[in-house]
mmCIF file of C-alpha atoms in Angstrom:
data_model
loop_
_atom_site.group_PDB
_atom_site.id
_atom_site.type_symbol
_atom_site.label_atom_id
_atom_site.label_comp_id
_atom_site.label_asym_id
_atom_site.label_seq_id
_atom_site.Cartn_x
_atom_site.Cartn_y
_atom_site.Cartn_z
ATOM 1 C CA UNK A 1 0.000 0.000 0.000
ATOM 2 C CA UNK A 2 1.910 3.055 -1.282
ATOM 3 C CA UNK A 3 -0.680 5.642 -0.155
ATOM 4 C CA UNK A 4 -0.453 8.884 -2.155
ATOM 5 C CA UNK A 5 2.381 9.140 -4.671
ATOM 6 C CA UNK A 6 3.527 12.171 -6.647
ATOM 7 C CA UNK A 7 5.894 12.629 -9.573
ATOM 8 C CA UNK A 8 8.215 14.327 -10.220
ATOM 9 C CA UNK A 9 9.835 15.251 -6.899
ATOM 10 C CA UNK A 10 11.558 18.312 -8.355
ATOM 11 C CA UNK A 11 11.181 20.312 -11.555
ATOM 12 C CA UNK A 12 12.552 23.531 -12.998
ATOM 13 C CA UNK A 13 10.454 25.213 -15.699
ATOM 14 C CA UNK A 14 11.070 28.235 -17.856
ATOM 15 C CA UNK A 15 8.417 30.933 -18.015
ATOM 16 C CA UNK A 16 5.702 29.971 -20.495
ATOM 17 C CA UNK A 17 6.417 26.232 -20.446
ATOM 18 C CA UNK A 18 3.757 23.685 -19.558
ATOM 19 C CA UNK A 19 3.846 20.580 -17.419
ATOM 20 C CA UNK A 20 1.694 18.046 -15.635
ATOM 21 C CA UNK A 21 2.179 17.059 -12.016
ATOM 22 C CA UNK A 22 1.119 13.478 -11.446
ATOM 23 C CA UNK A 23 -0.734 12.188 -8.403
ATOM 24 C CA UNK A 24 -2.007 8.690 -7.678
ATOM 25 C CA UNK A 25 -3.525 6.970 -4.662
ATOM 26 C CA UNK A 26 -4.152 3.282 -4.026
ATOM 27 C CA UNK A 27 -6.574 3.607 -1.085
ATOM 28 C CA UNK A 28 -9.727 3.749 -3.232
ATOM 29 C CA UNK A 29 -10.475 7.229 -1.889
ATOM 30 C CA UNK A 30 -13.201 9.219 -3.596
ATOM 31 C CA UNK A 31 -11.886 12.653 -2.633
ATOM 32 C CA UNK A 32 -8.634 14.075 -3.951
ATOM 33 C CA UNK A 33 -7.052 17.509 -3.600
ATOM 34 C CA UNK A 34 -4.223 19.680 -4.842
ATOM 35 C CA UNK A 35 -2.617 22.211 -2.484
ATOM 36 C CA UNK A 36 0.299 24.570 -2.858
ATOM 37 C CA UNK A 37 2.593 25.618 -0.038
ATOM 38 C CA UNK A 38 4.551 28.842 -0.304
ATOM 39 C CA UNK A 39 7.437 29.593 2.103
ATOM 40 C CA UNK A 40 6.176 30.693 5.509
ATOM 41 C CA UNK A 41 2.556 30.296 4.471
ATOM 42 C CA UNK A 42 -0.140 27.746 5.118
ATOM 43 C CA UNK A 43 -1.266 25.342 2.419
ATOM 44 C CA UNK A 44 -3.903 26.632 0.009
ATOM 45 C CA UNK A 45 -6.342 24.502 -1.988
ATOM 46 C CA UNK A 46 -5.998 24.730 -5.785
ATOM 47 C CA UNK A 47 -8.538 22.149 -7.030
ATOM 48 C CA UNK A 48 -10.387 19.208 -5.608
ATOM 49 C CA UNK A 49 -12.382 16.228 -6.858
ATOM 50 C CA UNK A 50 -15.192 14.272 -5.185
ATOM 51 C CA UNK A 51 -15.012 11.375 -7.632
ATOM 52 C CA UNK A 52 -14.046 10.311 -11.142
ATOM 53 C CA UNK A 53 -15.267 12.883 -13.651
ATOM 54 C CA UNK A 54 -16.060 15.536 -11.006
ATOM 55 C CA UNK A 55 -13.693 18.392 -10.240
ATOM 56 C CA UNK A 56 -14.063 21.901 -8.862
ATOM 57 C CA UNK A 57 -12.018 24.982 -8.041
ATOM 58 C CA UNK A 58 -10.478 25.680 -4.692
ATOM 59 C CA UNK A 59 -9.140 28.913 -3.272
ATOM 60 C CA UNK A 60 -6.324 29.562 -5.801
ATOM 61 C CA UNK A 61 -7.203 27.861 -9.160
ATOM 62 C CA UNK A 62 -5.917 30.468 -11.636
ATOM 63 C CA UNK A 63 -3.211 29.126 -13.943
ATOM 64 C CA UNK A 64 -4.041 25.467 -13.277
ATOM 65 C CA UNK A 65 -6.274 22.747 -14.675
ATOM 66 C CA UNK A 66 -7.167 19.266 -13.486
ATOM 67 C CA UNK A 67 -8.882 16.135 -14.704
ATOM 68 C CA UNK A 68 -10.087 12.986 -12.944
ATOM 69 C CA UNK A 69 -10.704 10.142 -15.357
ATOM 70 C CA UNK A 70 -10.124 7.386 -12.767
ATOM 71 C CA UNK A 71 -10.521 7.040 -9.009
ATOM 72 C CA UNK A 72 -6.765 6.570 -8.621
ATOM 73 C CA UNK A 73 -5.288 9.488 -10.605
ATOM 74 C CA UNK A 74 -5.626 13.255 -10.283
ATOM 75 C CA UNK A 75 -3.098 15.130 -12.460
ATOM 76 C CA UNK A 76 -2.544 18.892 -12.174
ATOM 77 C CA UNK A 77 -1.732 20.809 -15.342
ATOM 78 C CA UNK A 78 0.179 24.098 -15.557
ATOM 79 C CA UNK A 79 -0.348 25.585 -19.004
ATOM 80 C CA UNK A 80 1.816 28.740 -19.081
ATOM 81 C CA UNK A 81 4.203 28.656 -16.162
ATOM 82 C CA UNK A 82 4.799 31.920 -14.317
ATOM 83 C CA UNK A 83 7.277 32.757 -11.518
ATOM 84 C CA UNK A 84 4.310 33.122 -9.139
ATOM 85 C CA UNK A 85 3.754 29.374 -9.515
ATOM 86 C CA UNK A 86 7.084 28.579 -7.879
ATOM 87 C CA UNK A 87 5.938 26.542 -4.891
ATOM 88 C CA UNK A 88 5.702 23.098 -3.364
ATOM 89 C CA UNK A 89 2.656 21.199 -4.576
ATOM 90 C CA UNK A 90 0.943 18.559 -2.468
ATOM 91 C CA UNK A 91 -1.672 16.081 -3.513
ATOM 92 C CA UNK A 92 -3.968 14.562 -0.890
ATOM 93 C CA UNK A 93 -6.833 12.109 -0.715
ATOM 94 C CA UNK A 94 -9.556 11.158 1.724
ATOM 95 C CA UNK A 95 -12.582 8.959 2.144
ATOM 96 C CA UNK A 96 -15.586 8.868 4.418
ATOM 97 C CA UNK A 97 -18.240 11.430 5.057
ATOM 98 C CA UNK A 98 -17.688 15.156 4.772
ATOM 99 C CA UNK A 99 -17.835 15.543 8.523
ATOM 100 C CA UNK A 100 -15.357 12.872 9.482
ATOM 101 C CA UNK A 101 -12.758 12.171 6.869
ATOM 102 C CA UNK A 102 -9.029 12.486 7.347
ATOM 103 C CA UNK A 103 -6.742 13.722 4.573
ATOM 104 C CA UNK A 104 -3.591 11.822 3.583
ATOM 105 C CA UNK A 105 -0.823 13.671 1.766
ATOM 106 C CA UNK A 106 1.774 12.775 -0.838
ATOM 107 C CA UNK A 107 5.473 13.735 -0.533
ATOM 108 C CA UNK A 108 5.143 16.840 -2.706
ATOM 109 C CA UNK A 109 6.595 18.250 -5.925
ATOM 110 C CA UNK A 110 8.989 21.192 -5.616
ATOM 111 C CA UNK A 111 8.546 23.420 -8.676
ATOM 112 C CA UNK A 112 10.718 26.381 -9.650
ATOM 113 C CA UNK A 113 9.742 28.677 -12.539
ATOM 114 C CA UNK A 114 12.520 30.934 -13.854
ATOM 115 C CA UNK B 1 -13.344 33.850 6.712
ATOM 116 C CA UNK B 2 -11.772 31.159 8.859
ATOM 117 C CA UNK B 3 -8.223 31.943 10.016
ATOM 118 C CA UNK B 4 -5.899 29.591 11.848
ATOM 119 C CA UNK B 5 -3.013 30.855 13.965
ATOM 120 C CA UNK B 6 -0.185 28.879 15.498
ATOM 121 C CA UNK B 7 2.003 30.417 18.162
ATOM 122 C CA UNK B 8 4.946 30.313 18.582
ATOM 123 C CA UNK B 9 6.338 30.071 15.062
ATOM 124 C CA UNK B 10 9.385 28.249 16.430
ATOM 125 C CA UNK B 11 10.183 26.437 19.662
ATOM 126 C CA UNK B 12 13.388 24.873 20.970
ATOM 127 C CA UNK B 13 13.350 22.524 23.976
ATOM 128 C CA UNK B 14 15.798 20.106 25.612
ATOM 129 C CA UNK B 15 15.239 16.390 25.132
ATOM 130 C CA UNK B 16 12.879 14.806 27.648
ATOM 131 C CA UNK B 17 10.780 17.909 28.217
ATOM 132 C CA UNK B 18 6.997 17.832 27.925
ATOM 133 C CA UNK B 19 5.687 20.536 25.607
ATOM 134 C CA UNK B 20 2.491 22.084 24.273
ATOM 135 C CA UNK B 21 1.866 23.497 20.808
ATOM 136 C CA UNK B 22 -1.022 25.905 20.379
ATOM 137 C CA UNK B 23 -3.535 26.405 17.580
ATOM 138 C CA UNK B 24 -6.377 28.922 17.497
ATOM 139 C CA UNK B 25 -9.117 29.428 14.917
ATOM 140 C CA UNK B 26 -11.554 32.278 14.433
ATOM 141 C CA UNK B 27 -14.786 30.452 13.535
ATOM 142 C CA UNK B 28 -16.026 27.681 15.835
ATOM 143 C CA UNK B 29 -18.215 26.179 13.082
ATOM 144 C CA UNK B 30 -15.925 23.318 12.134
ATOM 145 C CA UNK B 31 -16.336 19.637 11.281
ATOM 146 C CA UNK B 32 -12.975 18.611 12.639
ATOM 147 C CA UNK B 33 -9.397 19.632 13.361
ATOM 148 C CA UNK B 34 -6.328 17.772 12.178
ATOM 149 C CA UNK B 35 -2.707 17.946 13.409
ATOM 150 C CA UNK B 36 0.070 17.167 10.937
ATOM 151 C CA UNK B 37 3.797 16.765 11.107
ATOM 152 C CA UNK B 38 6.025 17.957 8.247
ATOM 153 C CA UNK B 39 9.694 17.047 8.020
ATOM 154 C CA UNK B 40 12.003 19.258 5.899
ATOM 155 C CA UNK B 41 11.480 18.604 2.203
ATOM 156 C CA UNK B 42 8.777 16.034 2.937
ATOM 157 C CA UNK B 43 5.031 15.749 2.784
ATOM 158 C CA UNK B 44 2.557 16.017 5.627
ATOM 159 C CA UNK B 45 1.952 13.132 7.995
ATOM 160 C CA UNK B 46 -1.388 13.070 9.787
ATOM 161 C CA UNK B 47 -0.931 12.760 13.542
ATOM 162 C CA UNK B 48 -4.394 13.159 15.043
ATOM 163 C CA UNK B 49 -7.897 14.014 13.870
ATOM 164 C CA UNK B 50 -10.416 15.400 16.359
ATOM 165 C CA UNK B 51 -14.099 15.567 15.448
ATOM 166 C CA UNK B 52 -16.008 18.671 16.507
ATOM 167 C CA UNK B 53 -17.934 16.587 19.044
ATOM 168 C CA UNK B 54 -14.768 15.291 20.709
ATOM 169 C CA UNK B 55 -12.624 16.914 23.408
ATOM 170 C CA UNK B 56 -9.365 15.062 22.831
ATOM 171 C CA UNK B 57 -7.513 12.333 20.977
ATOM 172 C CA UNK B 58 -4.426 10.402 21.996
ATOM 173 C CA UNK B 59 -1.777 8.516 20.051
ATOM 174 C CA UNK B 60 1.263 7.282 21.917
ATOM 175 C CA UNK B 61 3.097 10.278 23.399
ATOM 176 C CA UNK B 62 0.784 12.723 21.625
ATOM 177 C CA UNK B 63 -2.438 14.149 23.004
ATOM 178 C CA UNK B 64 -4.529 16.711 21.164
ATOM 179 C CA UNK B 65 -7.355 18.637 22.785
ATOM 180 C CA UNK B 66 -10.121 20.709 21.252
ATOM 181 C CA UNK B 67 -12.142 23.516 22.815
ATOM 182 C CA UNK B 68 -14.409 24.460 19.955
ATOM 183 C CA UNK B 69 -16.278 27.203 21.763
ATOM 184 C CA UNK B 70 -13.096 29.131 22.484
ATOM 185 C CA UNK B 71 -11.516 28.287 19.115
ATOM 186 C CA UNK B 72 -8.466 26.539 20.550
ATOM 187 C CA UNK B 73 -6.594 23.283 20.207
ATOM 188 C CA UNK B 74 -3.390 22.105 21.829
ATOM 189 C CA UNK B 75 -0.988 19.336 20.906
ATOM 190 C CA UNK B 76 0.794 17.913 23.930
ATOM 191 C CA UNK B 77 4.009 15.971 23.348
ATOM 192 C CA UNK B 78 5.293 13.980 26.308
ATOM 193 C CA UNK B 79 8.965 13.192 26.919
ATOM 194 C CA UNK B 80 10.162 14.889 23.739
ATOM 195 C CA UNK B 81 12.872 13.248 21.622
ATOM 196 C CA UNK B 82 15.215 14.627 18.924
ATOM 197 C CA UNK B 83 13.179 12.622 16.398
ATOM 198 C CA UNK B 84 10.187 14.838 17.219
ATOM 199 C CA UNK B 85 11.966 17.770 15.554
ATOM 200 C CA UNK B 86 9.749 18.902 12.683
ATOM 201 C CA UNK B 87 7.157 21.514 11.767
ATOM 202 C CA UNK B 88 3.717 20.859 13.251
ATOM 203 C CA UNK B 89 0.697 22.097 11.322
ATOM 204 C CA UNK B 90 -2.846 22.525 12.528
ATOM 205 C CA UNK B 91 -5.766 22.544 10.070
ATOM 206 C CA UNK B 92 -9.532 22.902 10.461
ATOM 207 C CA UNK B 93 -12.357 21.885 8.167
ATOM 208 C CA UNK B 94 -14.965 24.645 8.207
ATOM 209 C CA UNK B 95 -18.586 23.634 8.543
ATOM 210 C CA UNK B 96 -20.482 25.242 5.680
ATOM 211 C CA UNK B 97 -24.119 25.279 4.653
ATOM 212 C CA UNK B 98 -23.415 24.984 0.948
ATOM 213 C CA UNK B 99 -21.486 22.767 -1.405
ATOM 214 C CA UNK B 100 -18.255 23.820 -3.045
ATOM 215 C CA UNK B 101 -14.660 24.144 -1.982
ATOM 216 C CA UNK B 102 -15.587 25.441 1.451
ATOM 217 C CA UNK B 103 -16.999 22.027 2.343
ATOM 218 C CA UNK B 104 -13.805 20.217 1.457
ATOM 219 C CA UNK B 105 -10.786 22.389 1.938
ATOM 220 C CA UNK B 106 -8.722 22.457 5.072
ATOM 221 C CA UNK B 107 -7.675 25.846 6.430
ATOM 222 C CA UNK B 108 -4.092 25.573 7.627
ATOM 223 C CA UNK B 109 -2.024 27.487 10.117
ATOM 224 C CA UNK B 110 1.543 28.410 9.220
ATOM 225 C CA UNK B 111 2.973 25.863 11.630
ATOM 226 C CA UNK B 112 5.270 25.687 14.640
ATOM 227 C CA UNK B 113 8.841 24.585 13.956
ATOM 228 C CA UNK B 114 9.959 22.382 16.852
ATOM 229 C CA UNK B 115 13.588 21.616 17.636
ATOM 230 C CA UNK B 116 14.358 19.075 20.358
ATOM 231 C CA UNK B 117 17.962 19.437 21.516
ATOM 232 C CA UNK B 118 19.780 16.246 22.617
#
């Protein structure tokens, strides 16, 4: 049971380039999330999904897109990278009811845009 | 808007000491509160989850309490060890009356960086 996995661990992008951050979970969780963590700040929600085919925006969605074609995978797409997107990105998943579920996090992807 | 504050931002204690980390939140309408540990360059590890109806949760040397009415939670670490050195994050799930991101996102504090000195 690997839990939540993310690839790549590190990436450097040039301004204007695109990339996809991969996230997968093997716990059969319905809910999945993408957060970003900036230095000295709390994590902020980018996008979330309540099941395959269903996604919605979080607090800071601009510049990102997501898809959820399977229960296991929840990739995050950056279309035109900007320096403001330099951050550490965490994927998480959870199951259970809205009132009780616990979120489990992946190891993160450290992205630098120059 | 829910805000979560963790004080102090950093704490250094000698090995073996018992310690308390503090978390406060501005809106008592929450589903639950979760404490995480984050090691440098690593992801978040869930330590304890307290439901809004609960007063405390325990796991090994860790005990987390919740006083929802006053908007406070504490994480008590007994007999601290150098391996406890990490950043500890507190997060709440706001209770909302509508669907959307507010029902699902966690609101995080900025964390307390703990150093346990051998």
